[in-house]
Short mmCIF file of N, CA and C in Angstrom, two decimals:
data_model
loop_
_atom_site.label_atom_id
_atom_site.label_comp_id
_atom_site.label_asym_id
_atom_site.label_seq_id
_atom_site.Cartn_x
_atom_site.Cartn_y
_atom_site.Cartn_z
N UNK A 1 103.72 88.28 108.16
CA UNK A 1 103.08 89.50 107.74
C UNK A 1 103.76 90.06 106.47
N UNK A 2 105.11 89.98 106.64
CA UNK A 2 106.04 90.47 105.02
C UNK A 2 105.58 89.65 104.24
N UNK A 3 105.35 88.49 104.19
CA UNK A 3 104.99 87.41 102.96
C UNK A 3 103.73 88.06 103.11
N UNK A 4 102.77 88.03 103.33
CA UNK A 4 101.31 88.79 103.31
C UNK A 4 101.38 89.81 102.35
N UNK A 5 101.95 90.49 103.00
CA UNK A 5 102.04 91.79 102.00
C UNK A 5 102.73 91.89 100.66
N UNK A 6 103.97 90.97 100.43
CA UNK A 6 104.66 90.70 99.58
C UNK A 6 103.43 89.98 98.25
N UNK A 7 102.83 88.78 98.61
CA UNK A 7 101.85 88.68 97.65
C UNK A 7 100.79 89.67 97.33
N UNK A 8 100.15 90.24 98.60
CA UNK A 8 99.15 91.57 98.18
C UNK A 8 99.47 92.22 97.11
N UNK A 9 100.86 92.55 97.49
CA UNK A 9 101.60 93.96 95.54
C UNK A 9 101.59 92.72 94.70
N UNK A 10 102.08 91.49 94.53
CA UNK A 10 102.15 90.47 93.41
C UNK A 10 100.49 90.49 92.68
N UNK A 11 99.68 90.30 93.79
CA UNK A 11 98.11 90.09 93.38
C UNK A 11 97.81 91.64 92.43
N UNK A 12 97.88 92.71 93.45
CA UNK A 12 97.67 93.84 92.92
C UNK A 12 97.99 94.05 91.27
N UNK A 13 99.47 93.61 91.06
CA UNK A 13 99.94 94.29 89.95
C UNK A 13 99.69 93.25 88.60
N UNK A 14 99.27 91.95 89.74
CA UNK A 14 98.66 90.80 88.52
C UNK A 14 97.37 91.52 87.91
N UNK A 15 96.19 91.84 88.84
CA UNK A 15 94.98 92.43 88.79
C UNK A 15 95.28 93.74 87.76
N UNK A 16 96.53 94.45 87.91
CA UNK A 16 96.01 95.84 86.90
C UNK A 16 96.66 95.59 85.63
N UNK A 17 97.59 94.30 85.28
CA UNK A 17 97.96 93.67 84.10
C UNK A 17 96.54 93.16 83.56
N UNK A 18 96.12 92.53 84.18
CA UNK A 18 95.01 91.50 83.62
C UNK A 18 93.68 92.81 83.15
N UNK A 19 93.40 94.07 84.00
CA UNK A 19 92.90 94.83 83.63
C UNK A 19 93.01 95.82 82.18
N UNK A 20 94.39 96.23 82.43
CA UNK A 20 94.56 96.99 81.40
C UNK A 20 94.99 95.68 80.41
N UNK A 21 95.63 94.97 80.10
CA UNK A 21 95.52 94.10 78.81
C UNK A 21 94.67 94.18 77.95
N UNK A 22 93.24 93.64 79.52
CA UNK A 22 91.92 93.06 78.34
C UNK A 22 90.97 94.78 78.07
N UNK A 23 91.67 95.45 78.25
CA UNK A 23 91.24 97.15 77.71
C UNK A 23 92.17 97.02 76.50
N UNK A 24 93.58 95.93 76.19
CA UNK A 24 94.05 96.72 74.95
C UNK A 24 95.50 97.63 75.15
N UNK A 25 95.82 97.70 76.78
CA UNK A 25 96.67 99.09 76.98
C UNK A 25 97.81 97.91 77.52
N UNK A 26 98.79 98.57 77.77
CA UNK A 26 100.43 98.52 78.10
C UNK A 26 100.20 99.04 79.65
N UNK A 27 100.46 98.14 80.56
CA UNK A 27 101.47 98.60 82.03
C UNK A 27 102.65 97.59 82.19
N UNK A 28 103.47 98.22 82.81
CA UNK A 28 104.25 98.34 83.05
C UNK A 28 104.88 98.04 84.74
N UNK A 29 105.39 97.90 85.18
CA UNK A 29 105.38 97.41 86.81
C UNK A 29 106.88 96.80 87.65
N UNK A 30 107.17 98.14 88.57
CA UNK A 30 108.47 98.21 88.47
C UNK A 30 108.81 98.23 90.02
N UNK A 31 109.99 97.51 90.23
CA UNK A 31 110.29 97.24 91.87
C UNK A 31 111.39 98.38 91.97
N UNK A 32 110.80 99.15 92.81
CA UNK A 32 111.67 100.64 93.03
C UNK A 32 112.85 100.17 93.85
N UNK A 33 114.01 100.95 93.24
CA UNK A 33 114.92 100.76 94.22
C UNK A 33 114.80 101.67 95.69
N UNK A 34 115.79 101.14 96.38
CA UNK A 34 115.74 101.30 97.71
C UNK A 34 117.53 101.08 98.60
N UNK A 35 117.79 102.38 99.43
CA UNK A 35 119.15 102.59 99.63
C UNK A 35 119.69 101.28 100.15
N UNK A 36 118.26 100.74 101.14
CA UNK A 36 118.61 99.82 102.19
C UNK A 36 119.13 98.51 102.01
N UNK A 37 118.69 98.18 100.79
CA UNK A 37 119.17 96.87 99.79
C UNK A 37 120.23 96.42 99.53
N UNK A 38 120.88 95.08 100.60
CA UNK A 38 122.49 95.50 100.25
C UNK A 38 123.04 95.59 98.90
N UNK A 39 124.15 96.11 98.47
CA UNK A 39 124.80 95.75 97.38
C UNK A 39 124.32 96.86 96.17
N UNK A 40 123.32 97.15 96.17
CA UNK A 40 122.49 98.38 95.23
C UNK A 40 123.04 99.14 95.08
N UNK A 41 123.95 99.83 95.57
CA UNK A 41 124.63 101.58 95.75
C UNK A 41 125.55 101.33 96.90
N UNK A 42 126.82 102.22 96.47
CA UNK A 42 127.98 102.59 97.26
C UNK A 42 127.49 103.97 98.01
N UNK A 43 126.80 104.15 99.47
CA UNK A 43 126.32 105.37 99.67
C UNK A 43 127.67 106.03 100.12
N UNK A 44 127.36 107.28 99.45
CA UNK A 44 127.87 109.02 99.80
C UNK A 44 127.96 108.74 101.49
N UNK A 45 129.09 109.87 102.03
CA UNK A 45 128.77 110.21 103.35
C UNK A 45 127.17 110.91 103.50
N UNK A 46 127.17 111.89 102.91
CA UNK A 46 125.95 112.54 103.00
C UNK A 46 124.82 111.21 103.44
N UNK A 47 124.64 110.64 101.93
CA UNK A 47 123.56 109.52 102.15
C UNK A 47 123.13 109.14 103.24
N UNK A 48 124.56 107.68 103.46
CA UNK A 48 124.65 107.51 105.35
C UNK A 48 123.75 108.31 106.10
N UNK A 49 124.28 109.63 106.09
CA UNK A 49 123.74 110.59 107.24
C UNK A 49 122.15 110.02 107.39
N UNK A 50 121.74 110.83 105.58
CA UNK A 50 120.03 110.77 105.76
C UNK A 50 119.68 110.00 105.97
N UNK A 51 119.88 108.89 105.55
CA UNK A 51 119.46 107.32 106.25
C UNK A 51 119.85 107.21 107.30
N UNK A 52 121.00 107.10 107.57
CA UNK A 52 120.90 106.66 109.02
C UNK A 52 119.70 107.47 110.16
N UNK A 53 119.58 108.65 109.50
CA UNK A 53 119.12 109.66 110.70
C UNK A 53 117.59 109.78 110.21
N UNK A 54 117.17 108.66 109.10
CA UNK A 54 115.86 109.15 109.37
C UNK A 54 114.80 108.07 109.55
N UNK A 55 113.56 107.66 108.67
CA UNK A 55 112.30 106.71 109.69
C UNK A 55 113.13 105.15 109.25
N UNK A 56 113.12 104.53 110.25
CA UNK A 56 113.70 103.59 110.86
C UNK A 56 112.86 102.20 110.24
N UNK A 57 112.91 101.53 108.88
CA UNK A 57 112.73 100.85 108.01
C UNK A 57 113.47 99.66 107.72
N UNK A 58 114.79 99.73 107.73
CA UNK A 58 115.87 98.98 107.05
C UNK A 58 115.35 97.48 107.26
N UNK A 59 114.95 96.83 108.56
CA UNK A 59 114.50 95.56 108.74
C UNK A 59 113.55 95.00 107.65
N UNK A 60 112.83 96.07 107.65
CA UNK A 60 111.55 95.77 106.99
C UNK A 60 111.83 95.53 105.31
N UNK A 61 112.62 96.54 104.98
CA UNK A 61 113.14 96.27 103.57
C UNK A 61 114.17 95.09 103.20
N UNK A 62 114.71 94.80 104.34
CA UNK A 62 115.98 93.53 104.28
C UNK A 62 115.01 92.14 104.05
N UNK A 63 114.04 92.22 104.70
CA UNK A 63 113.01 90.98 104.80
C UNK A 63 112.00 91.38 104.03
N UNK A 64 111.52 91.86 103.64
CA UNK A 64 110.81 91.72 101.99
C UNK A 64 111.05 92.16 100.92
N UNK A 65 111.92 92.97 100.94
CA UNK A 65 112.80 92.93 99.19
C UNK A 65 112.98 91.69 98.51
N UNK A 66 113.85 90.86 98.68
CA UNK A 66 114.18 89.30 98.67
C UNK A 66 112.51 88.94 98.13
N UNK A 67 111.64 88.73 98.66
CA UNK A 67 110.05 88.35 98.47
C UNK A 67 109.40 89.07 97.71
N UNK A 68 109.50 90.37 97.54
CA UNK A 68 109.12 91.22 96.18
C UNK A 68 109.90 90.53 95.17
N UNK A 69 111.26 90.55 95.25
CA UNK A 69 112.09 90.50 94.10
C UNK A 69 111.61 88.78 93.59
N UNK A 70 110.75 87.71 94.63
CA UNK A 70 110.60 86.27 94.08
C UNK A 70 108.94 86.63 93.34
N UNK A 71 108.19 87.58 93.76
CA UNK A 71 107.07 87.53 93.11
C UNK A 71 106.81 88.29 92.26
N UNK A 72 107.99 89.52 91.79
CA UNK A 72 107.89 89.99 90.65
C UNK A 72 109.02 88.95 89.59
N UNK A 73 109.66 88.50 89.73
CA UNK A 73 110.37 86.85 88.78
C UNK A 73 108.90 86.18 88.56
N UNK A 74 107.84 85.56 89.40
CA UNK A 74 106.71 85.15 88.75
C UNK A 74 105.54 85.35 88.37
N UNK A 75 105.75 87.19 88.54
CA UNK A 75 104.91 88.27 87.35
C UNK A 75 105.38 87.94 86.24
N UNK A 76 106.85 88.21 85.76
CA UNK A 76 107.52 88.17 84.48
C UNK A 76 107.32 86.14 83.50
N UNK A 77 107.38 85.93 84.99
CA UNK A 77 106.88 84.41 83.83
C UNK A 77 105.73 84.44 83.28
N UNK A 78 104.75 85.06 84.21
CA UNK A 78 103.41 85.54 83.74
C UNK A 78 103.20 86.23 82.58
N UNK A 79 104.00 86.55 82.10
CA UNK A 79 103.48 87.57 81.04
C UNK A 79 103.51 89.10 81.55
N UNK A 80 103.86 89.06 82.81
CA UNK A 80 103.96 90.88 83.06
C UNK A 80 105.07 91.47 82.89
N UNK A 81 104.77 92.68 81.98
CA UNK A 81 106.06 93.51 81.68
C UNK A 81 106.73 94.25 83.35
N UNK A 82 107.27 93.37 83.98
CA UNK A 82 108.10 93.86 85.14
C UNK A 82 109.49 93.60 84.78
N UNK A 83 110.12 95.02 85.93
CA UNK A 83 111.90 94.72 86.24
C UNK A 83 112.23 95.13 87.41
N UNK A 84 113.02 94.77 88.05
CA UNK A 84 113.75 94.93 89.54
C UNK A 84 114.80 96.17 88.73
N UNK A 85 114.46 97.50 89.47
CA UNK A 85 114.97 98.45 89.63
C UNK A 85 116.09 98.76 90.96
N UNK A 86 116.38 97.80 91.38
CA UNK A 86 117.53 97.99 92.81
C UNK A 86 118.64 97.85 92.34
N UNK A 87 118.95 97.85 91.48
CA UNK A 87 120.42 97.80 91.21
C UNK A 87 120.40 99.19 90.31
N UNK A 88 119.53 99.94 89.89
CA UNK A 88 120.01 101.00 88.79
C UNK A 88 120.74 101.65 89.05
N UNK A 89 121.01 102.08 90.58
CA UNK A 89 121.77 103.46 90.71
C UNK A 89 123.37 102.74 91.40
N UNK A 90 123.60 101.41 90.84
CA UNK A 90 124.86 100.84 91.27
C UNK A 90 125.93 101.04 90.92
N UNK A 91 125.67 101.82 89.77
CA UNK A 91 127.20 102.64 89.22
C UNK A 91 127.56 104.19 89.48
N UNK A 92 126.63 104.62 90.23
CA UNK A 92 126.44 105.98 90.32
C UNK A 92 127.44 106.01 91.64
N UNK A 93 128.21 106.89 91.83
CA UNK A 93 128.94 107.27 92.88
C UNK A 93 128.69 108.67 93.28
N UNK A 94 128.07 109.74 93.01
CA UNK A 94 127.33 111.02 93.83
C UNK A 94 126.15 110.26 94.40
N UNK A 95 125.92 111.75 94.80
CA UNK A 95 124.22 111.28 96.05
C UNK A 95 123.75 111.24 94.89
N UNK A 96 122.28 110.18 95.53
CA UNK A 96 120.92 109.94 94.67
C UNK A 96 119.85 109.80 95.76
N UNK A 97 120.25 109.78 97.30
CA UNK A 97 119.06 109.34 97.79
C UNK A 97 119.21 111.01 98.71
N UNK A 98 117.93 111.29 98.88
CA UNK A 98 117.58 112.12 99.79
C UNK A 98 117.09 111.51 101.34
N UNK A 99 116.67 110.66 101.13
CA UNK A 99 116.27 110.00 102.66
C UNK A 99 116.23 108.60 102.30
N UNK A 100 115.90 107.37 103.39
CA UNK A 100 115.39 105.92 102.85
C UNK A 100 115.04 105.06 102.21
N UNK A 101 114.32 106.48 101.34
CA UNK A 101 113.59 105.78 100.11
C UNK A 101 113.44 106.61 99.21
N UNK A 102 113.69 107.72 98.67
CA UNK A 102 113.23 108.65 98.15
C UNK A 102 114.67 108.97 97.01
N UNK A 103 114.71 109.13 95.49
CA UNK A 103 115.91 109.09 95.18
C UNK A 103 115.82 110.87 94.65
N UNK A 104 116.35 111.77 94.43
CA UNK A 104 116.81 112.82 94.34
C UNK A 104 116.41 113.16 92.68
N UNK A 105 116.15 114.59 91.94
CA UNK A 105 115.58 114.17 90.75
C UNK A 105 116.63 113.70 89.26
N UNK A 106 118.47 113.23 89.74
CA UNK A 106 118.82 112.67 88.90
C UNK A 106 118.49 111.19 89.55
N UNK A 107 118.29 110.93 90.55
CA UNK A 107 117.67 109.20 90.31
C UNK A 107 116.46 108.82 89.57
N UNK A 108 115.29 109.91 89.94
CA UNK A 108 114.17 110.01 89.41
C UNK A 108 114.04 109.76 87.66
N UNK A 109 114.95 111.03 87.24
CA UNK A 109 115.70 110.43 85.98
C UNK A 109 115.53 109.20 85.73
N UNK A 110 116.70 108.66 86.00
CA UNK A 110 117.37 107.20 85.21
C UNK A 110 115.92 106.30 85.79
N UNK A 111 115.38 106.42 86.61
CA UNK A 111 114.00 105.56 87.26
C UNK A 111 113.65 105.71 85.41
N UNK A 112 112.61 107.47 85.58
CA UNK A 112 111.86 107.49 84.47
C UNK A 112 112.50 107.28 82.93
N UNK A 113 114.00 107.35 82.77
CA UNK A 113 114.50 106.83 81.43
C UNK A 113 113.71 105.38 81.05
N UNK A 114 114.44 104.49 82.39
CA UNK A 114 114.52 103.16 81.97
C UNK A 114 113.21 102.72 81.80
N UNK A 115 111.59 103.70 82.66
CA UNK A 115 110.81 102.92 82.19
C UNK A 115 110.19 103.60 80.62
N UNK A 116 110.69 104.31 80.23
CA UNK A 116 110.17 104.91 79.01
C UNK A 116 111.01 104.19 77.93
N UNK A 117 112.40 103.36 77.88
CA UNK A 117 113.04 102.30 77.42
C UNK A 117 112.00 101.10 77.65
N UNK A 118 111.26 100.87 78.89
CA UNK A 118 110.66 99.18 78.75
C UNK A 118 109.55 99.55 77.80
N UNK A 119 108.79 100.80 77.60
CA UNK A 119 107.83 101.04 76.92
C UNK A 119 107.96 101.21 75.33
N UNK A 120 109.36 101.91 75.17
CA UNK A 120 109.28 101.91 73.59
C UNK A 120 109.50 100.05 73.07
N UNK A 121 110.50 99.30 73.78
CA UNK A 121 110.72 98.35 73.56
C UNK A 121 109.52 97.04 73.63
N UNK A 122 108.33 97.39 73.90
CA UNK A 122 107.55 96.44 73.84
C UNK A 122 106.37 96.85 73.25
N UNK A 123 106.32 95.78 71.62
CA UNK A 123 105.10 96.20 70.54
C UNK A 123 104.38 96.69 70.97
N UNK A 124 103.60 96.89 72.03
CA UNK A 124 102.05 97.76 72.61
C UNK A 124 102.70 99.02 72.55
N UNK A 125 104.12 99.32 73.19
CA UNK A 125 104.30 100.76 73.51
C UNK A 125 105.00 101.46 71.91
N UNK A 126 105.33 100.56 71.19
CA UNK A 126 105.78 101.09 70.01
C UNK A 126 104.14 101.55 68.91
N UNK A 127 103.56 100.89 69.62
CA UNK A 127 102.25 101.45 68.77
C UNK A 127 101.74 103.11 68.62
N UNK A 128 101.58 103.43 70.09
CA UNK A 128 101.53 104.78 70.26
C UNK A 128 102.30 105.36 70.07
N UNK A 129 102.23 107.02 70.50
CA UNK A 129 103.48 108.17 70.17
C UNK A 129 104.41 107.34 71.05
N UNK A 130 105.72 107.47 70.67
CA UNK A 130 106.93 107.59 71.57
C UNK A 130 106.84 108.70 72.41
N UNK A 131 107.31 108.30 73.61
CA UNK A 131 107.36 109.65 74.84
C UNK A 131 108.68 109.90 74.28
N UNK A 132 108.89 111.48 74.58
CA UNK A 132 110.23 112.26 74.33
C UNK A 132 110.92 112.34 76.06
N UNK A 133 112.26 112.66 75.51
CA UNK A 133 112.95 112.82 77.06
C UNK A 133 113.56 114.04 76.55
N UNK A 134 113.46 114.84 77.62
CA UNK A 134 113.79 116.63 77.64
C UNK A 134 115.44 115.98 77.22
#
């Protein structure tokens, strides 16, 4: 069923590349990080807490992360502007996660920096305005 679903988002995000392309436009397509992922983040006590104490996931992310992370590698051979976002918040030592999955709005941050970095950096997104960062 994880492999099921694991290709479904691969298909999906093939389908809205292949869409917006042949419109002309730039997406973009990004594997969110996630606390549960080993090795990603040194969690806070706090963290721990919220995770530990809240909806009960971790299996599910241990066994298809790994399978996201092989079918977004053969988006990117594809031609899709993707990146594995699980490691961003690996240098960060304060909280970033509010619960399981959810990162706090300095994770949100560095999320929305880095994808406004994949956008200036690729000719389609240098075409348009540059987005500003407050």
């Amino acid at each position: 069923m994880v492999r099921f679903a694991a290709r479904q988002w691969s298909r999906y995000h093939a389908l809205m590349h292949g869409a917006a392309t042949d419109d002309g436009k730039l997406t973009i397509h990004l594997l969110q990080p996630n606390p549960h992922v080993p090795g990603t983040k040194v969690l806070t006590e706090d963290e721990e807490r919220v995770i530990r104490d809240g909806l009960r996931f971790r299996d599910w992310v241990l066994t298809g992360y790994p399978l996201l992370q092989e079918e977004l590698g053969e988006l990117v051979q594809r031609g899709v502007v993707a990146e594995d976002l699980t490691r961003i918040f690996s240098d960060i030592e304060e909280d970033i996660w509010i619960d399981g999955a959810h990162p706090n709005s300095r994770g949100s941050r560095l999320i929305m920096d880095r994808a406004i970095d994949l956008i200036e950096a690729h000719p389609a997104g240098q075409a348009g305005r540059a987005p500003t960062r407050p």
